[in-house]
Short mmCIF file of C-alpha atoms and ligand atoms in Angstrom, two decimals:
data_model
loop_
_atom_site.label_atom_id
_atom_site.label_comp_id
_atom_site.label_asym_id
_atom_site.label_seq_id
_atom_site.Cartn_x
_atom_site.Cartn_y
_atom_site.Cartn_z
CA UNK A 1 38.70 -11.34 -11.09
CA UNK A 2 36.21 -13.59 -12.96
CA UNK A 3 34.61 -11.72 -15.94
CA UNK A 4 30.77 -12.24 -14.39
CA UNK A 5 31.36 -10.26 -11.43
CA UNK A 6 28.60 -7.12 -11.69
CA UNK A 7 29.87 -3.90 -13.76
CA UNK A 8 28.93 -0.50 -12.48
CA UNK A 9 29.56 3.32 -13.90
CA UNK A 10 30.41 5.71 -11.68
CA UNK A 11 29.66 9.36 -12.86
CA UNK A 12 30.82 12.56 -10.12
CA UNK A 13 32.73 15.48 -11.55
CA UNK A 14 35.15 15.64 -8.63
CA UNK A 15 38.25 13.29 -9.62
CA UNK A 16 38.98 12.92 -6.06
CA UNK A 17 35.43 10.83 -5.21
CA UNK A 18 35.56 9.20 -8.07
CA UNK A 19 38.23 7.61 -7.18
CA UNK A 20 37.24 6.71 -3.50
CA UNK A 21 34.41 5.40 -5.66
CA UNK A 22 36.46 3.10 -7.72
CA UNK A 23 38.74 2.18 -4.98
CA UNK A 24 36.06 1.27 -2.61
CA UNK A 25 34.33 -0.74 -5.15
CA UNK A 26 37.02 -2.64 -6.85
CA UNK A 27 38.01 -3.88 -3.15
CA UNK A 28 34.66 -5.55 -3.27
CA UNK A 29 35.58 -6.98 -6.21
CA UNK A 30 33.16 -5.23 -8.69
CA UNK A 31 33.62 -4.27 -12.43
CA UNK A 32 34.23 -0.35 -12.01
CA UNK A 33 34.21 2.26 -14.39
CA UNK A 34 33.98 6.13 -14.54
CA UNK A 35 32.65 9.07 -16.17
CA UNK A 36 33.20 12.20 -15.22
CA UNK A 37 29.95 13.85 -16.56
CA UNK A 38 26.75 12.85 -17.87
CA UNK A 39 27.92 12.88 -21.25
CA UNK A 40 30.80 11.04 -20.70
CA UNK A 41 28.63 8.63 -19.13
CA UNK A 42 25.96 7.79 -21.87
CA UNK A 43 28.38 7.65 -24.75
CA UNK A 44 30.20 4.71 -22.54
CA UNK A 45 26.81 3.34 -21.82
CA UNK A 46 25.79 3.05 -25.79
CA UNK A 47 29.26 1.12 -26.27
CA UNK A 48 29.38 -1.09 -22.92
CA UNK A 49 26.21 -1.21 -21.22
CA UNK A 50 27.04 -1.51 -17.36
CA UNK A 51 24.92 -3.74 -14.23
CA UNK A 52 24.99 -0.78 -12.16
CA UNK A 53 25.28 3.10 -12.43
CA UNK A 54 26.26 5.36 -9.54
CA UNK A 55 25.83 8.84 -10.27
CA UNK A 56 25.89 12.43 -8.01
CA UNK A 57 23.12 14.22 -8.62
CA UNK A 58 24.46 17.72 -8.54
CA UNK A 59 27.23 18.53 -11.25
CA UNK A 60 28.12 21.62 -13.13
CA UNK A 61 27.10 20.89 -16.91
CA UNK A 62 24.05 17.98 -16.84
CA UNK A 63 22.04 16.91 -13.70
CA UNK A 64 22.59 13.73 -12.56
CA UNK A 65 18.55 13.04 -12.88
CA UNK A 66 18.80 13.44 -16.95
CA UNK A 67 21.45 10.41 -16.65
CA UNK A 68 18.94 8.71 -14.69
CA UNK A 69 16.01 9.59 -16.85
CA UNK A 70 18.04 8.60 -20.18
CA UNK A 71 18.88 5.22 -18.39
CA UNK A 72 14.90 4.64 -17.59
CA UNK A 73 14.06 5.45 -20.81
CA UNK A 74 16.86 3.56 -22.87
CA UNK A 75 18.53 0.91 -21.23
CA UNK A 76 16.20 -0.40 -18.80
CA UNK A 77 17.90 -3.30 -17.56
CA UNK A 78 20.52 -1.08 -16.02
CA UNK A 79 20.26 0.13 -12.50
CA UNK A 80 20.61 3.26 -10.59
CA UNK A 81 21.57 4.86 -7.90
CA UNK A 82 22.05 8.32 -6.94
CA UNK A 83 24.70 10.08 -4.42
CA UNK A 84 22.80 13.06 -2.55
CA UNK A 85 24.04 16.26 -0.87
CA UNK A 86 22.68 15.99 2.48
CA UNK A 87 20.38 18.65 1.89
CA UNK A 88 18.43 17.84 -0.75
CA UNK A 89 15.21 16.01 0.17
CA UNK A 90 13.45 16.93 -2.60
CA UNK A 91 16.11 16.09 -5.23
CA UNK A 92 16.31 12.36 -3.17
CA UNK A 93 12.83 11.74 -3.84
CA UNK A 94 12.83 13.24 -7.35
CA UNK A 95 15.48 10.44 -7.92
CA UNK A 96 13.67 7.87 -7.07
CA UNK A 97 10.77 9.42 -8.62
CA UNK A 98 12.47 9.33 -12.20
CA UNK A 99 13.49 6.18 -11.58
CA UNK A 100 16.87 5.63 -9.53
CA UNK A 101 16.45 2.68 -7.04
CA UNK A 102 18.41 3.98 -4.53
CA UNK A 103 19.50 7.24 -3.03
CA UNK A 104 22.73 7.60 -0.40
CA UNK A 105 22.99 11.03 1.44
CA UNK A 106 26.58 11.68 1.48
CA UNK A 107 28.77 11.68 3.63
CA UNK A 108 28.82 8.04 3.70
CA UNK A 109 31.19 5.53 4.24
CA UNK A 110 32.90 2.29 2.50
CA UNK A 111 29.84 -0.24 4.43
CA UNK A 112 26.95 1.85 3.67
CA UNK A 113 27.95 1.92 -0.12
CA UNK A 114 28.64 -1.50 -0.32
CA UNK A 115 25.61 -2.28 1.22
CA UNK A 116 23.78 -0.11 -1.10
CA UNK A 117 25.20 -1.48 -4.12
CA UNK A 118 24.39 -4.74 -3.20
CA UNK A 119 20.76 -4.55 -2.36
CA UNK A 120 20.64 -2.77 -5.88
CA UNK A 121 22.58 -5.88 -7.46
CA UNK A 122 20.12 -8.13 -5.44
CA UNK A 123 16.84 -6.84 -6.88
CA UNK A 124 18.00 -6.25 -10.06
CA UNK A 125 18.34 -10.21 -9.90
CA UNK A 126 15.11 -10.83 -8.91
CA UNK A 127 13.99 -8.37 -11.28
CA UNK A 128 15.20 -10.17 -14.02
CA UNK A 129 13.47 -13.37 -12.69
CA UNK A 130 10.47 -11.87 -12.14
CA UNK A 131 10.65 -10.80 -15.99
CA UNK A 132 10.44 -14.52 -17.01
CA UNK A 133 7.27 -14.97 -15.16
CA UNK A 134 3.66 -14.30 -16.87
CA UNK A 135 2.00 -11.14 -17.73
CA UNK A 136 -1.52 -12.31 -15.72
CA UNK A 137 -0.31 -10.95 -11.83
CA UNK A 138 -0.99 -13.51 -9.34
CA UNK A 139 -2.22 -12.04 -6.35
CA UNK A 140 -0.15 -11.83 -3.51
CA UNK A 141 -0.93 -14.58 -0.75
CA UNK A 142 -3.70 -14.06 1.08
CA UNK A 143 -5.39 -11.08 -1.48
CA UNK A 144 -8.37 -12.19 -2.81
CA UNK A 145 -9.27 -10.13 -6.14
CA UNK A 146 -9.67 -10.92 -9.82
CA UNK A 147 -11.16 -7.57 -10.86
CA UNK A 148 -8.98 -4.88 -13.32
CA UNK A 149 -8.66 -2.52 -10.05
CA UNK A 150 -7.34 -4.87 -7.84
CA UNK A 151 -5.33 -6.36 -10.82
CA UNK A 152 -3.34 -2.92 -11.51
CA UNK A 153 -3.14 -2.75 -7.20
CA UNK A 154 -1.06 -6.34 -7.63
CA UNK A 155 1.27 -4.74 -9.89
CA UNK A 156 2.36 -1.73 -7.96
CA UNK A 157 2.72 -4.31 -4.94
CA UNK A 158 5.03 -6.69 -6.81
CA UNK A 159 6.73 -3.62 -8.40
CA UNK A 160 6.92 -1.60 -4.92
CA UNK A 161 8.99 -4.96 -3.70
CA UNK A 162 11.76 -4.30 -5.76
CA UNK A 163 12.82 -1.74 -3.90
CA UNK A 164 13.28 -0.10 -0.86
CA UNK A 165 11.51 3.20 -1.14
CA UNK A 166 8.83 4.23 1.34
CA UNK A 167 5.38 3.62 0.08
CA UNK A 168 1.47 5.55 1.19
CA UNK A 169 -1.12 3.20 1.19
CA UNK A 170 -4.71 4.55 1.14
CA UNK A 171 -7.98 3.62 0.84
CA UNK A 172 -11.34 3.40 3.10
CA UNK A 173 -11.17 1.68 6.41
CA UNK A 174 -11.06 -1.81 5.43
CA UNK A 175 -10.12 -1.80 1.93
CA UNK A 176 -7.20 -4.49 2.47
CA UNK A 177 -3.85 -1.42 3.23
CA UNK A 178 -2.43 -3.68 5.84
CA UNK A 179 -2.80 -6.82 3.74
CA UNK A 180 -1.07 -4.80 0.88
CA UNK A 181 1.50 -3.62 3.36
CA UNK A 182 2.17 -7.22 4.47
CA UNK A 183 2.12 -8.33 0.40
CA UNK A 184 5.06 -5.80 -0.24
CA UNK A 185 7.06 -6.67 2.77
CA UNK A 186 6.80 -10.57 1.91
CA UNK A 187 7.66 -9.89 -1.58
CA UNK A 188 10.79 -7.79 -1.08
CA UNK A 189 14.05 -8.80 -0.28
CA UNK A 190 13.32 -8.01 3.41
CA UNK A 191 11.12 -11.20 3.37
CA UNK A 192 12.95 -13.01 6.07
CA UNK A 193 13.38 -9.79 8.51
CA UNK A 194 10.54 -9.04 10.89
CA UNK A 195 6.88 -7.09 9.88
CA UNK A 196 6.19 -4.83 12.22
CA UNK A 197 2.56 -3.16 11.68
CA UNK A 198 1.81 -0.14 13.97
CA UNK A 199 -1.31 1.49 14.82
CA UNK A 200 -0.52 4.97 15.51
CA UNK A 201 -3.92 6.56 16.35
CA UNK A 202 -4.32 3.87 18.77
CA UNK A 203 -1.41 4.34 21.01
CA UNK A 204 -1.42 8.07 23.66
CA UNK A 205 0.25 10.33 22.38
CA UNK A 206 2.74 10.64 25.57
CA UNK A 207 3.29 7.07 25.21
CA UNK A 208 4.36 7.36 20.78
CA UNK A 209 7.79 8.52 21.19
CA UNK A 210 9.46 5.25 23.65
CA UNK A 211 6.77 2.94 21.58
CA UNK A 212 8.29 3.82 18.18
CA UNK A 213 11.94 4.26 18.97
CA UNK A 214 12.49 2.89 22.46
CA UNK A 215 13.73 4.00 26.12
CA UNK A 216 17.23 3.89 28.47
CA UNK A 217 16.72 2.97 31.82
CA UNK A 218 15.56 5.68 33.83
CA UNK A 219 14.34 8.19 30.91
CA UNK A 220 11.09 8.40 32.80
CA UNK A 221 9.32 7.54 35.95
CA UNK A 222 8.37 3.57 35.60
CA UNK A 223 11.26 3.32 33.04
CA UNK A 224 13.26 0.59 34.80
CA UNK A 225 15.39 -0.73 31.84
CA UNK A 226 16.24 -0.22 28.42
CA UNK A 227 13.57 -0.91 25.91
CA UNK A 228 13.32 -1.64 22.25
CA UNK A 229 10.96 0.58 20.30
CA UNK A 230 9.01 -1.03 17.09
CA UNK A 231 11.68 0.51 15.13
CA UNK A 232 14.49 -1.74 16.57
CA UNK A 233 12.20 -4.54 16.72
CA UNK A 234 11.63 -4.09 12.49
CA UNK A 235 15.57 -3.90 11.91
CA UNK A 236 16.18 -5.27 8.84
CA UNK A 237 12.59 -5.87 7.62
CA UNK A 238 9.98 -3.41 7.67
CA UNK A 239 7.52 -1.18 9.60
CA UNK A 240 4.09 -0.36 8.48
CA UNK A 241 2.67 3.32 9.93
CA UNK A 242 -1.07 2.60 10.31
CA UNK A 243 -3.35 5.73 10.81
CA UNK A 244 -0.45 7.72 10.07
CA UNK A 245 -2.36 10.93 9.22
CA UNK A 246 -3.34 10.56 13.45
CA UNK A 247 0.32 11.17 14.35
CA UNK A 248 1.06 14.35 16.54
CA UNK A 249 3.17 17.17 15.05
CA UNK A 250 5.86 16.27 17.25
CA UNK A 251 6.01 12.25 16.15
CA UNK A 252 5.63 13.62 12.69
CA UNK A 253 8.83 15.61 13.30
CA UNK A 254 10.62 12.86 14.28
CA UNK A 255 9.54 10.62 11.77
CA UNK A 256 10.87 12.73 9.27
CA UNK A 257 14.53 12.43 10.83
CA UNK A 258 14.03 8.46 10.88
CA UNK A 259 13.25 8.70 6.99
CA UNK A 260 16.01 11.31 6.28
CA UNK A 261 18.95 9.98 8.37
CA UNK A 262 17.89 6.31 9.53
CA UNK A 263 18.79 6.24 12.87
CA UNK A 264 16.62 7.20 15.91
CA UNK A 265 16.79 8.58 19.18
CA UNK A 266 15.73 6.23 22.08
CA UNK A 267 13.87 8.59 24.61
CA UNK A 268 16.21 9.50 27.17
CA UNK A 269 19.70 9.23 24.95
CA UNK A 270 21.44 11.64 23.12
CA UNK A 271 23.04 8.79 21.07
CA UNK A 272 21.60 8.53 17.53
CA UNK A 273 21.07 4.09 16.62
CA UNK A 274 21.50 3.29 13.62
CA UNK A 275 18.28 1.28 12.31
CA UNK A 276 17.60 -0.45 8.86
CA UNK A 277 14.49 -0.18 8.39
CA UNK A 278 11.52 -0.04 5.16
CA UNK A 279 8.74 2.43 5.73
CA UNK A 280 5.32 2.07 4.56
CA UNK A 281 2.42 4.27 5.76
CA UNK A 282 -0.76 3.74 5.53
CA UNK A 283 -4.04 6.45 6.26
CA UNK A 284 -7.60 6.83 5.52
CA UNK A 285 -7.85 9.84 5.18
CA UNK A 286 -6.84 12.74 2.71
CA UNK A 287 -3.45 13.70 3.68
CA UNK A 288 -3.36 16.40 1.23
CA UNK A 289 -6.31 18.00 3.10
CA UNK A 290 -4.91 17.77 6.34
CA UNK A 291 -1.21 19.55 4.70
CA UNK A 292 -4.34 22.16 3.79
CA UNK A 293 -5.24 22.33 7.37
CA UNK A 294 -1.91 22.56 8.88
CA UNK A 295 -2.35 19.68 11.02
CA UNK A 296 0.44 16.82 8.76
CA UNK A 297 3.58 18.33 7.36
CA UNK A 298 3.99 18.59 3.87
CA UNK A 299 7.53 17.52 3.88
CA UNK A 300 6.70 14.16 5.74
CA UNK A 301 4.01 13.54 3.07
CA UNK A 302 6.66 13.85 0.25
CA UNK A 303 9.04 11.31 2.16
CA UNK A 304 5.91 8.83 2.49
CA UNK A 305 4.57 9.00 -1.01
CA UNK A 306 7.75 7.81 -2.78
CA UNK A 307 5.25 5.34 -4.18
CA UNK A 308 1.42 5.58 -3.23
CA UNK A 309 -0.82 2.67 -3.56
CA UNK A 310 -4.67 3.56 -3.76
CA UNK A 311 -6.95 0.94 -2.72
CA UNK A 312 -10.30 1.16 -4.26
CA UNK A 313 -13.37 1.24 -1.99
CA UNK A 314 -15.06 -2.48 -2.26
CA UNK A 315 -18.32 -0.85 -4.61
CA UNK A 316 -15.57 -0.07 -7.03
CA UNK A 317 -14.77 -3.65 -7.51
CA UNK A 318 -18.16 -5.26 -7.65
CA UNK A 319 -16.21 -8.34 -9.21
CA UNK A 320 -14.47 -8.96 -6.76
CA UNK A 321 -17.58 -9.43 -3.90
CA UNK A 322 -19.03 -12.86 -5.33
CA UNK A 323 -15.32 -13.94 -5.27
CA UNK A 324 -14.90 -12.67 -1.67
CA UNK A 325 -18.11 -13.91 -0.36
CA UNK A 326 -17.38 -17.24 -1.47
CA UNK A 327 -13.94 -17.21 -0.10
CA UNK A 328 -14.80 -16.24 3.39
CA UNK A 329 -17.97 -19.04 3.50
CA UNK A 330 -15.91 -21.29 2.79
CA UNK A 331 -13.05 -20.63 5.32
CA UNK A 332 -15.53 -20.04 8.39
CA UNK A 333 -17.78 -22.70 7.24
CA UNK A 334 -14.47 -24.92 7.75
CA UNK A 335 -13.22 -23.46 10.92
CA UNK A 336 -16.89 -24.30 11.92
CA UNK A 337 -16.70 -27.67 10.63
CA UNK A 338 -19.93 -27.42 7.95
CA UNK A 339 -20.87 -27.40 4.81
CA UNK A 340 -20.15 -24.55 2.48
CA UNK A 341 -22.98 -22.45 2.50
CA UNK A 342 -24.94 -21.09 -0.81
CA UNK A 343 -26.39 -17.94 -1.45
CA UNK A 344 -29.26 -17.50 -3.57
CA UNK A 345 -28.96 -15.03 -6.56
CA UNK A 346 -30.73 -12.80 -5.26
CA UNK A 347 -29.21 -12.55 -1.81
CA UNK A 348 -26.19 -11.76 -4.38
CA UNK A 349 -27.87 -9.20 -6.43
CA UNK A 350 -28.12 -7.53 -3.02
CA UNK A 351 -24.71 -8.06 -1.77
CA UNK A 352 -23.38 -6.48 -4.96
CA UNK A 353 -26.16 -3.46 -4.96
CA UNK A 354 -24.66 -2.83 -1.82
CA UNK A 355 -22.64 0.44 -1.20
CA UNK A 356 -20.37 -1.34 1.82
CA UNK A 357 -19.55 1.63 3.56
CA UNK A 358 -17.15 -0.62 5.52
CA UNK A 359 -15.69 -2.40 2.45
CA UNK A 360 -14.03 -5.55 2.68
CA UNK A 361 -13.95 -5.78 6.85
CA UNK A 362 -17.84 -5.15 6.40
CA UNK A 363 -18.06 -8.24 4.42
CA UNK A 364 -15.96 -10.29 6.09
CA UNK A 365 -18.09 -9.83 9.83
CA UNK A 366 -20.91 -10.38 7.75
CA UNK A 367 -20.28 -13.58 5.91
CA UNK A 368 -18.92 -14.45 9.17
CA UNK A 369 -21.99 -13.40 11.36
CA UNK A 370 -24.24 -15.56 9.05
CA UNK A 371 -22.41 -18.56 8.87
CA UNK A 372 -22.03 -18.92 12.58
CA UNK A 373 -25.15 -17.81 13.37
CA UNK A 374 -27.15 -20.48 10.62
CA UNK A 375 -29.43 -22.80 11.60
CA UNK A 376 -30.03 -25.21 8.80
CA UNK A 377 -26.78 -25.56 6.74
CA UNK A 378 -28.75 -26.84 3.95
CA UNK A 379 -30.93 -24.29 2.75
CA UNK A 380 -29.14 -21.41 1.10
CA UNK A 381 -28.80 -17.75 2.32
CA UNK A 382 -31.31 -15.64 0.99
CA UNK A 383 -32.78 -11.96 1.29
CA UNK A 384 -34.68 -12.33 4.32
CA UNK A 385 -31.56 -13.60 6.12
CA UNK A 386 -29.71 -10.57 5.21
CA UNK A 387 -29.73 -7.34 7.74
CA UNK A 388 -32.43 -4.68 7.04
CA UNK A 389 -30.32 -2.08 6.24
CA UNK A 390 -28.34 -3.88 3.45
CA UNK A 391 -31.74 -5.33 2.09
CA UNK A 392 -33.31 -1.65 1.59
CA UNK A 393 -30.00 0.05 0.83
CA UNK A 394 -29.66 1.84 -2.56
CA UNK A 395 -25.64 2.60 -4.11
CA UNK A 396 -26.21 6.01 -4.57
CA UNK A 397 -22.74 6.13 -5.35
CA UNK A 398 -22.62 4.52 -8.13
CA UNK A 399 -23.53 5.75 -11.57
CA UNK A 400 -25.16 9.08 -12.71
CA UNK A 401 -27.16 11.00 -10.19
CA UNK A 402 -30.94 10.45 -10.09
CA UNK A 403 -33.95 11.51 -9.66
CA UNK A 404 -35.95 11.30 -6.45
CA UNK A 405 -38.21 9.60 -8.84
CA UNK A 406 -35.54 6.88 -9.92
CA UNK A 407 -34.49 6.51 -6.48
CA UNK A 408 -38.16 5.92 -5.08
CA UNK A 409 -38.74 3.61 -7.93
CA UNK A 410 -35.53 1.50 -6.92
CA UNK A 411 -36.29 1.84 -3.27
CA UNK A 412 -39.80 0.43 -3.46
CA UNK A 413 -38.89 -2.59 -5.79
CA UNK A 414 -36.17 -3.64 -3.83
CA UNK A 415 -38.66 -3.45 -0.45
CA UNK A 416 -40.64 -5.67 -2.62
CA UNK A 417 -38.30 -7.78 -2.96
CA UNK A 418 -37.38 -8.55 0.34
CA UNK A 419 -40.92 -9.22 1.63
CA UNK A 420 -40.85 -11.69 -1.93
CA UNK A 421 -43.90 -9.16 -3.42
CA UNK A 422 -46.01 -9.00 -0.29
CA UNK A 423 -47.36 -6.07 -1.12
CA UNK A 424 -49.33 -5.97 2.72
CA UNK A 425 -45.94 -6.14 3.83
CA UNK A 426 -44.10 -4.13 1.54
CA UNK A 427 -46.49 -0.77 2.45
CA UNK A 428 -45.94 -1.60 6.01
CA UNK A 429 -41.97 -1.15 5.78
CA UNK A 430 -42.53 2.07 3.65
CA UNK A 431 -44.59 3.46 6.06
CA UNK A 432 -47.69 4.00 3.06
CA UNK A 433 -50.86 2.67 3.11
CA UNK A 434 -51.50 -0.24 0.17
CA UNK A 435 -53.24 2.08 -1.92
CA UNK A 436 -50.95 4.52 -2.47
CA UNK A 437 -48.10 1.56 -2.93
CA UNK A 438 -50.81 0.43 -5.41
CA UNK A 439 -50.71 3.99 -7.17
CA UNK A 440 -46.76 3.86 -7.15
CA UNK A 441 -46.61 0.86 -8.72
CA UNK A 442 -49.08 1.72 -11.07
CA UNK A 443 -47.17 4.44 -12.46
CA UNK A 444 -44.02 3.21 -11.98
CA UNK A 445 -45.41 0.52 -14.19
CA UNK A 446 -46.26 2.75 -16.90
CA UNK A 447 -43.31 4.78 -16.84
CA UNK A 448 -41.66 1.75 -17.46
CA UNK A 449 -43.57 1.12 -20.47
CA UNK A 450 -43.01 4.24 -22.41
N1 ATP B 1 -8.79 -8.47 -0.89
C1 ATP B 1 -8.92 -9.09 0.28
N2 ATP B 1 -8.91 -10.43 0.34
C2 ATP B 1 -9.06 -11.09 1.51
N3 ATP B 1 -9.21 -10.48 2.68
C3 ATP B 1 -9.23 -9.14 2.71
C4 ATP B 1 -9.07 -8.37 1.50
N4 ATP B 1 -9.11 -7.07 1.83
C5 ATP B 1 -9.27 -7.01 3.15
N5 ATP B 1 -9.34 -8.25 3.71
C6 ATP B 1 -9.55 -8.57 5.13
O1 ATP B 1 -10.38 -7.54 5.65
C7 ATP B 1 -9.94 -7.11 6.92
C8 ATP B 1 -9.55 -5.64 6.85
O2 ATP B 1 -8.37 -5.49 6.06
P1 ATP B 1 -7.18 -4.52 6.52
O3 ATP B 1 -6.97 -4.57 8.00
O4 ATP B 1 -6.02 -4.76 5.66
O5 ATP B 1 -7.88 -3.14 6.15
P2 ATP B 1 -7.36 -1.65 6.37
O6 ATP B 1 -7.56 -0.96 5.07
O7 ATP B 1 -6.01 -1.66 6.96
O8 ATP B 1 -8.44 -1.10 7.37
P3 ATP B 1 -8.31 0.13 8.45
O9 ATP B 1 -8.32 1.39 7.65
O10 ATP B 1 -9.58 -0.03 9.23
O11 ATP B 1 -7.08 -0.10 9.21
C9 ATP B 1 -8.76 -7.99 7.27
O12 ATP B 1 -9.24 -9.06 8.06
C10 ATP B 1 -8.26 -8.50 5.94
O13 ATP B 1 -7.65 -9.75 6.08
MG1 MG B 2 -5.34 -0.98 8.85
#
């Protein structure tokens, strides 16, 4: 056997699966050692360091998740993964939690490890490849976003591609969690399989069940033939749960048995498939509040939130909105075949004042709306071409909290400035007559002064 073929540690404190273990794995032509403890385990480590460790999670003296937590901390370019009882959701995702990149329930057999073990292998490679790039993350195709916030959301994207582990995406309706979903898919190993994004809130609920996981012929009335569900549509790539916090107890349930056992029920068979396929979930809502309510189970969160990804709400990333508005312009100002459009400062100080309740997807309609919609490509946007309600609109949200007197004094300058000091005009839209605008601005005048 050539001397660069992958080494991996096994750790169990039953002889006989260790050496089914070893067996197995030295069939496929791997490096194998064994340890029969944790102990055992690390002193080999600090003499040979190993490509691989496989460790049980449950033994008498030293939990396997200290091994894995020693490895994290110590020898970091060492993999892990962990050997389950069946039973033990919790310990799974604590595993993966402290750091192991994979986690097989047992009983399993000779394929199912060797699969495991190489998908490990595989993104430990690219791991290592992806060490030799630059510190500065690039963002991910299609992600537009320089700003520190959307900078740290890169990371956890590239990161949550190394591995296989479900991931909750959440963030404000329109924040960018299905273009994050899509980022991590692309980026992962899976990157040739299909991406398979699902609305879940949008489809009835008696319909969820043969949409996910599919239908034999005759299961229902109208059910003909056999059908593929999304799930075996997404085998061998990845699925992406949209509105997840809108599924029905009863999807939720069986959700939970795709996540623990991989395989799923076709509606109208008894016979489990087998599918291979990564979850990611994505909600806008509070998912932790709805556990409160009783209406999304708390175990189905924990399976989800392996790795949660938090988009920020667009007037968290002010940065990033000059950057987006000049992106989008320009690519429906070429679809339309014209010029790149300008915006005038101010038209900009009011884009970035704004609170955009609908973030990103907000912006985007918007941008769009007003290129298509221009009549003389020459002149650049300004206020007055923007909608009323942005023009007058105040970010509460941002900053301290003020006083009504702060907040009038904002409202009326920025009413000013969208009538360009018409001051005729200006009273009009506050519904005041011009002398007591002239008495507001008076004082607000020197107020400003002291
Ligand atoms: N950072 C970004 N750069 C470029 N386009 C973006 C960005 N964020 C979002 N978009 C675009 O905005 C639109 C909305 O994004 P997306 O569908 O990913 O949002 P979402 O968070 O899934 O929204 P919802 O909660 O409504 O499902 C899409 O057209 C997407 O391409
Ligand atoms: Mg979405």
């Amino acid at each position: 056997m050539p001397r660069d073929e992958p080494s991996i540690l096994v750790v169990d404190d039953v002889p006989d699966t260790l050496e089914v273990l070893e067996r197995c794995l030295t069939a496929a032509e791997y490096r194998v050692h064994t340890a029969s403890g944790v102990v055992e385990a690390i002193e080999f480590l600090e003499k040979a360091p190993v490509d691989l460790v496989i460790t049980d999670l449950r033994m008498p003296k030293i939990s396997g998740l200290n091994l894995v937590r020693y490895l994290r901390e110590n020898l970091k370019e060492t993999e892990v993964m962990m050997i389950t009882g069946y039973a033990t959701v919790e310990g799974a995702v604590e595993a993966v939690k402290a750091g192991a990149e994979e986690y097989l329930p047992k009983p399993f057999t000779e394929d199912e490890l060797t699969a495991a073990v190489q998908r490990v292998l595989k993104k430990r490679q690219m791991r290592l490849l992806a060490r030799q790039a630059p510190d500065e993350v690039a963002a991910p195709a299609g992600i537009i976003g320089e700003s520190a916030a959307m900078q740290a959301v890169f990371r956890e994207v590239a990161k949550a591609a190394t591995t296989d582990a479900t991931v909750l995406i959440s963030g404000e309706s329109g924040t960018g969690k299905e273009l994050v979903g899509r980022a991590i898919h692309y980026q992962s190993s899976r990157a040739s399989e299909p991406f398979v994004p699902i609305n879940c809130g949008a489809i009835p609920s008696e319909l969820v069940e043969s949409e996910l996981f599919g239908h034999t012929k005759g299961a229902f009335t109208g059910a003909t033939a056999l059908r593929n569900g999304f799930f075996q549509a997404a085998d061998g790539g990845s699925i992406l749960l949209d509105e997840i916090g809108d599924t029905s107890p009863s999807t939720q349930v069986k959700l939970l048995r795709v996540l623990e056992e991989q395989e799923v029920y076709m509606v109208g068979s008894s016979q489990p498939t087998r599918v291979d396929v990564r979850v990611l979930a994505s909600t806008n809502k509070d998912l932790l509040s709805l556990i409160k309510k009783g209406t999304f189970r708390e175990d189905l969160y924990f399976r989800l939130s392996v790795i949660t990804i938090a988009l920020p709400p667009l007037r968290d990333r002010k940065d990033d909105i000059l950057l987006l508005v000049t992106h989008f312009a320009r690519k429906f100002a070429d679809q339309a075949e014209r010029p790149t459009p300008e915006f005038t400062d101010s038209a900009l100080q009011v884009f970035r004042r704004y609170a955009w309740p609908g973030n990103v997807r907000e912006l985007l309609n918007l941008v769009q709306r007003l290129v298509v919609m221009q009549e003389d490509a020459r002149r650049p946007f300004d206020v007055p071409d923007l909608p009323r309600h942005m023009r007058f609109s105040v970010n509460r949200g941002a900053g301290p909290l003020q006083t009504l007197a702060e907040v009038e004094a904002v409202h009326i300058r920025s009413v000013l400035a969208s009538v360009a000091g018409n001051k005729t005009q200006a009273a009009k839209l506050l519904g005041i007559n011009r002398k007591t605008l002239r008495e507001k601005l008076k004082s607000l005048e020197t107020s400003a002064g002291e």
